[in-house]
Amino acid sequence: MLDEINRAAEFLAVHDKIRLLCHLSPDGDTLGGAFAIFYALRSMGKKCCVECGDDLPEKFQYMYPDQMGDFKPEYNVTVDVADIGLLSDSQQKLQFSLCIDHHERNNIPAEYKCVDSKAAAVCELVYLILKQMNVNFTSKIADCLYTGICTDTGCFKFSNVRAITHKIAAELMEFGADAHKINFKMFTQKSVARLELERLVIENLEYFYNNKCAIVFVTNDMMRSAGASESTFDGVAAIAVCPEGVEVGITVKEKDINEYKASVRTNSFVDASEFCGYFGGGGHKRAAGFKINGDMQTVKNKILDKLKKEIFF
Amino acid sequence: MLDEINRAAEFLAVHDKIRLLCHLSPDGDTLGGAFAIFYALRSMGKKCCVECGDDLPEKFQYMYPDQMGDFKPEYNVTVDVADIGLLSDSQQKLQFSLCIDHHERNNIPAEYKCVDSKAAAVCELVYLILKQMNVNFTSKIADCLYTGICTDTGCFKFSNVRAITHKIAAELMEFGADAHKINFKMFTQKSVARLELERLVIENLEYFYNNKCAIVFVTNDMMRSAGASESTFDGVAAIAVCPEGVEVGITVKEKDINEYKASVRTNSFVDASEFCGYFGGGGHKRAAGFKINGDMQTVKNKILDKLKKEIFF
């Protein structure tokens, strides 16, 4: 990886007028990585900007600059974008000079690729690249990189965390990253609506197959009663797989009349992506999803039947 | 602190037949610290044992040895014990040779004291002491120390985390700490009783003083209805301080008829330890507690009145 990191560092050091591209439904890692590079390049007197096909979430406000500057970008660099479909339609037509990513599979047709699937977050890679560039790590840059690392690791909880993840976090704190402020915002603080939604999810969990499977329907009525918006729902699908003994946790969210979206989370051996494939969906091994239509009871039976047939026979 | 750490290391290196004392209601930090020292001393051929006035929770089973060995202890070392009252009655009468702790206030009358309130966990201190002793860090010792650090920091989320906390975590992972397994057990997986208790806590949260304060009473009826044991309650006190805007979250647990234990958590400016001091309790800046007697309404009024007078006037 050292070669790729050095080449990425050299590319960023040598070129100017760079557009940094984040993936759709932007998260802390794609934004943290892109804005860290943005501030680093700007401190070197370069013109650069960050672009995303979706609106930037208010939650990450503390990372955003007052203004991006007005210029015609000449080079495009993707940050944390695994799939070309995760860019907006117009962005998909661009030429890509550099792709920085940490996903297992990456199909961005970039001239230079700096992809390390062992990195817990793309921000780990960006940190190493900026270090190679001898960037002056301001507390702003440190905040951006720390954000990517903590959000992509569930605050150092997931299996993707390595010793180097903690070493980088330590150095970012030394550079002034306000870890507590960021973690508080990302992990501790919850809106009253979110807490109420969590309460309703716990209340409505149903257990099947020797309690190895938990299913919960999140109806529009429940969303309304909790005062929840769509963004409140983010991450709620993780609850169904928490109860001890549960291997498959399924959260079925009502989208419209007789239209549902199922989020499947698994703990250790069931391939969620494969299971969702039976319904035309997909995703990762431990987190995947699919769309399914029908009334609630029919949907539940379809899912339970498939679980029985494929997993809990 | 270097002097204290060196002296503690020297004490442990020179002496034999050591009894390591954990505090009542033992948590991951007091147990992790004590068992890390236990395995280190045993690997040096010394006799030692770990004692706690309460039963050892099943949750930390992976840290416990098959047997302690049979011998008459000659020296007593407290680990993470801030107050003499946190030892059993018979333990309180012992002579204490060494006290290793990280609480703001510590009243253990020990010959040597190694107390650093800046340490996020006592396991940070124990790590530095064992390092000074040139201990061979086995994966078992690393698991114990990692457990103390992750549990006392809410998995690196709390304000007590410093750069050195992450550096130590990195080194413990290099020594073989199974961080993911431990974090899964401590933070992801929850018993059905725990989830139900969380649901009841959210349901019973009451907001005061412009929603800056949230209070919840956890009664024995609630515990029974959730199927919760005392250890299920561990960490539940963190919920009351999660709702957006809340600065002080207070969880009042019924212990017996008209006997309560209040756990106070604060977010950013209220000194929980100071507040609990008004009721004869204490602890850390962001997490402290006190005992209080009376019927539920009286207890609630007493707490609300004190909050009004001291904080939300």
JSON list of C-alpha atoms in Angstrom, two decimals, chain A residues 146 154-159 161-164 166-167 169-171 173-174 179-180 183-184 187-192 195-196 198-200 202-203 205 207 239 242-245 267, chain B residues 146 154-159 161-164 166-167 169-170 173-174 179-180 183-184 187-192 195-196 198-199 202-203 205 207 239 241-246 267:
[
{"chain": "A", "resi": 146, "resn": "TYR", "atom": "CA", "xyz": [-11.43, 11.59, 13.39]},
{"chain": "A", "resi": 154, "resn": "GLY", "atom": "CA", "xyz": [-18.95, 2.45, 15.45]},
{"chain": "A", "resi": 155, "resn": "CYS", "atom": "CA", "xyz": [-16.57, 4.34, 17.75]},
{"chain": "A", "resi": 156, "resn": "PHE", "atom": "CA", "xyz": [-13.80, 1.70, 17.63]},
{"chain": "A", "resi": 157, "resn": "LYS", "atom": "CA", "xyz": [-16.30, -1.11, 18.25]},
{"chain": "A", "resi": 158, "resn": "PHE", "atom": "CA", "xyz": [-16.41, -2.98, 14.93]},
{"chain": "A", "resi": 159, "resn": "SER", "atom": "CA", "xyz": [-14.17, -5.79, 13.73]},
{"chain": "A", "resi": 161, "resn": "VAL", "atom": "CA", "xyz": [-10.52, -1.69, 13.94]},
{"chain": "A", "resi": 162, "resn": "ARG", "atom": "CA", "xyz": [-6.79, -2.47, 13.94]},
{"chain": "A", "resi": 163, "resn": "ALA", "atom": "CA", "xyz": [-3.98, -1.26, 16.18]},
{"chain": "A", "resi": 164, "resn": "ILE", "atom": "CA", "xyz": [-3.11, 1.40, 13.60]},
{"chain": "A", "resi": 166, "resn": "HIS", "atom": "CA", "xyz": [-6.06, 3.58, 17.48]},
{"chain": "A", "resi": 167, "resn": "LYS", "atom": "CA", "xyz": [-2.60, 4.96, 16.71]},
{"chain": "A", "resi": 169, "resn": "ALA", "atom": "CA", "xyz": [-6.83, 8.34, 16.55]},
{"chain": "A", "resi": 170, "resn": "ALA", "atom": "CA", "xyz": [-4.17, 9.14, 19.17]},
{"chain": "A", "resi": 171, "resn": "GLU", "atom": "CA", "xyz": [-2.26, 11.31, 16.73]},
{"chain": "A", "resi": 173, "resn": "MET", "atom": "CA", "xyz": [-6.24, 13.89, 19.24]},
{"chain": "A", "resi": 174, "resn": "GLU", "atom": "CA", "xyz": [-2.72, 15.28, 19.62]},
{"chain": "A", "resi": 179, "resn": "ALA", "atom": "CA", "xyz": [-13.00, 13.52, 20.02]},
{"chain": "A", "resi": 180, "resn": "HIS", "atom": "CA", "xyz": [-15.48, 13.91, 22.83]},
{"chain": "A", "resi": 183, "resn": "ASN", "atom": "CA", "xyz": [-18.50, 11.25, 19.66]},
{"chain": "A", "resi": 184, "resn": "PHE", "atom": "CA", "xyz": [-21.13, 12.96, 21.72]},
{"chain": "A", "resi": 187, "resn": "PHE", "atom": "CA", "xyz": [-23.11, 8.38, 19.36]},
{"chain": "A", "resi": 188, "resn": "THR", "atom": "CA", "xyz": [-24.41, 9.72, 22.66]},
{"chain": "A", "resi": 189, "resn": "GLN", "atom": "CA", "xyz": [-26.92, 12.40, 21.87]},
{"chain": "A", "resi": 190, "resn": "LYS", "atom": "CA", "xyz": [-30.27, 11.25, 20.54]},
{"chain": "A", "resi": 191, "resn": "SER", "atom": "CA", "xyz": [-33.35, 13.21, 19.70]},
{"chain": "A", "resi": 192, "resn": "VAL", "atom": "CA", "xyz": [-36.39, 12.49, 21.84]},
{"chain": "A", "resi": 195, "resn": "LEU", "atom": "CA", "xyz": [-35.33, 7.47, 21.69]},
{"chain": "A", "resi": 196, "resn": "GLU", "atom": "CA", "xyz": [-39.08, 6.99, 21.34]},
{"chain": "A", "resi": 198, "resn": "GLU", "atom": "CA", "xyz": [-36.05, 2.87, 19.67]},
{"chain": "A", "resi": 199, "resn": "ARG", "atom": "CA", "xyz": [-38.53, 2.21, 22.47]},
{"chain": "A", "resi": 200, "resn": "LEU", "atom": "CA", "xyz": [-41.21, 1.26, 19.95]},
{"chain": "A", "resi": 202, "resn": "ILE", "atom": "CA", "xyz": [-37.89, -2.87, 21.23]},
{"chain": "A", "resi": 203, "resn": "GLU", "atom": "CA", "xyz": [-41.56, -3.12, 22.16]},
{"chain": "A", "resi": 205, "resn": "LEU", "atom": "CA", "xyz": [-39.60, -7.08, 18.37]},
{"chain": "A", "resi": 207, "resn": "TYR", "atom": "CA", "xyz": [-38.67, -13.65, 18.09]},
{"chain": "A", "resi": 239, "resn": "ILE", "atom": "CA", "xyz": [-31.40, -2.92, 17.18]},
{"chain": "A", "resi": 242, "resn": "CYS", "atom": "CA", "xyz": [-28.69, -6.92, 19.53]},
{"chain": "A", "resi": 243, "resn": "PRO", "atom": "CA", "xyz": [-30.68, -9.40, 21.65]},
{"chain": "A", "resi": 244, "resn": "GLU", "atom": "CA", "xyz": [-28.49, -12.18, 22.98]},
{"chain": "A", "resi": 245, "resn": "GLY", "atom": "CA", "xyz": [-28.75, -15.32, 20.87]},
{"chain": "A", "resi": 267, "resn": "ASN", "atom": "CA", "xyz": [-24.10, -11.43, 13.78]},
{"chain": "B", "resi": 146, "resn": "TYR", "atom": "CA", "xyz": [-8.55, -3.61, 27.16]},
{"chain": "B", "resi": 154, "resn": "GLY", "atom": "CA", "xyz": [-17.89, 3.83, 26.81]},
{"chain": "B", "resi": 155, "resn": "CYS", "atom": "CA", "xyz": [-15.72, 2.39, 24.02]},
{"chain": "B", "resi": 156, "resn": "PHE", "atom": "CA", "xyz": [-13.53, 5.51, 23.62]},
{"chain": "B", "resi": 157, "resn": "LYS", "atom": "CA", "xyz": [-16.56, 7.79, 23.58]},
{"chain": "B", "resi": 158, "resn": "PHE", "atom": "CA", "xyz": [-16.33, 9.67, 26.87]},
{"chain": "B", "resi": 159, "resn": "SER", "atom": "CA", "xyz": [-14.46, 12.88, 27.65]},
{"chain": "B", "resi": 161, "resn": "VAL", "atom": "CA", "xyz": [-10.27, 9.57, 26.65]},
{"chain": "B", "resi": 162, "resn": "ARG", "atom": "CA", "xyz": [-6.85, 11.04, 25.91]},
{"chain": "B", "resi": 163, "resn": "ALA", "atom": "CA", "xyz": [-4.37, 10.37, 23.13]},
{"chain": "B", "resi": 164, "resn": "ILE", "atom": "CA", "xyz": [-2.52, 7.98, 25.44]},
{"chain": "B", "resi": 166, "resn": "HIS", "atom": "CA", "xyz": [-5.73, 5.18, 22.21]},
{"chain": "B", "resi": 167, "resn": "LYS", "atom": "CA", "xyz": [-1.99, 4.51, 22.23]},
{"chain": "B", "resi": 169, "resn": "ALA", "atom": "CA", "xyz": [-5.38, 0.40, 23.18]},
{"chain": "B", "resi": 170, "resn": "ALA", "atom": "CA", "xyz": [-3.22, 0.06, 20.07]},
{"chain": "B", "resi": 173, "resn": "MET", "atom": "CA", "xyz": [-4.31, -5.00, 20.35]},
{"chain": "B", "resi": 174, "resn": "GLU", "atom": "CA", "xyz": [-0.75, -5.70, 19.25]},
{"chain": "B", "resi": 179, "resn": "ALA", "atom": "CA", "xyz": [-11.07, -5.98, 20.94]},
{"chain": "B", "resi": 180, "resn": "HIS", "atom": "CA", "xyz": [-13.96, -6.93, 18.70]},
{"chain": "B", "resi": 183, "resn": "ASN", "atom": "CA", "xyz": [-16.71, -4.85, 22.45]},
{"chain": "B", "resi": 184, "resn": "PHE", "atom": "CA", "xyz": [-19.39, -7.10, 20.99]},
{"chain": "B", "resi": 187, "resn": "PHE", "atom": "CA", "xyz": [-21.62, -2.90, 23.83]},
{"chain": "B", "resi": 188, "resn": "THR", "atom": "CA", "xyz": [-23.47, -4.62, 21.00]},
{"chain": "B", "resi": 189, "resn": "GLN", "atom": "CA", "xyz": [-25.07, -7.71, 22.48]},
{"chain": "B", "resi": 190, "resn": "LYS", "atom": "CA", "xyz": [-27.86, -7.17, 24.97]},
{"chain": "B", "resi": 191, "resn": "SER", "atom": "CA", "xyz": [-30.02, -9.61, 26.88]},
{"chain": "B", "resi": 192, "resn": "VAL", "atom": "CA", "xyz": [-33.74, -9.47, 26.17]},
{"chain": "B", "resi": 195, "resn": "LEU", "atom": "CA", "xyz": [-33.50, -4.32, 26.06]},
{"chain": "B", "resi": 196, "resn": "GLU", "atom": "CA", "xyz": [-36.81, -4.42, 27.91]},
{"chain": "B", "resi": 198, "resn": "GLU", "atom": "CA", "xyz": [-34.00, 0.15, 28.37]},
{"chain": "B", "resi": 199, "resn": "ARG", "atom": "CA", "xyz": [-37.47, 0.38, 26.87]},
{"chain": "B", "resi": 202, "resn": "ILE", "atom": "CA", "xyz": [-37.08, 5.52, 27.94]},
{"chain": "B", "resi": 203, "resn": "GLU", "atom": "CA", "xyz": [-40.81, 5.21, 28.64]},
{"chain": "B", "resi": 205, "resn": "LEU", "atom": "CA", "xyz": [-38.01, 9.48, 31.48]},
{"chain": "B", "resi": 207, "resn": "TYR", "atom": "CA", "xyz": [-37.96, 16.13, 31.73]},
{"chain": "B", "resi": 239, "resn": "ILE", "atom": "CA", "xyz": [-29.63, 6.59, 28.95]},
{"chain": "B", "resi": 241, "resn": "VAL", "atom": "CA", "xyz": [-28.35, 11.90, 29.57]},
{"chain": "B", "resi": 242, "resn": "CYS", "atom": "CA", "xyz": [-28.81, 10.96, 25.89]},
{"chain": "B", "resi": 243, "resn": "PRO", "atom": "CA", "xyz": [-31.82, 13.06, 24.89]},
{"chain": "B", "resi": 244, "resn": "GLU", "atom": "CA", "xyz": [-30.80, 16.12, 22.91]},
{"chain": "B", "resi": 245, "resn": "GLY", "atom": "CA", "xyz": [-30.52, 19.20, 25.14]},
{"chain": "B", "resi": 246, "resn": "VAL", "atom": "CA", "xyz": [-30.26, 17.29, 28.42]},
{"chain": "B", "resi": 267, "resn": "ASN", "atom": "CA", "xyz": [-22.81, 16.18, 29.49]}
]
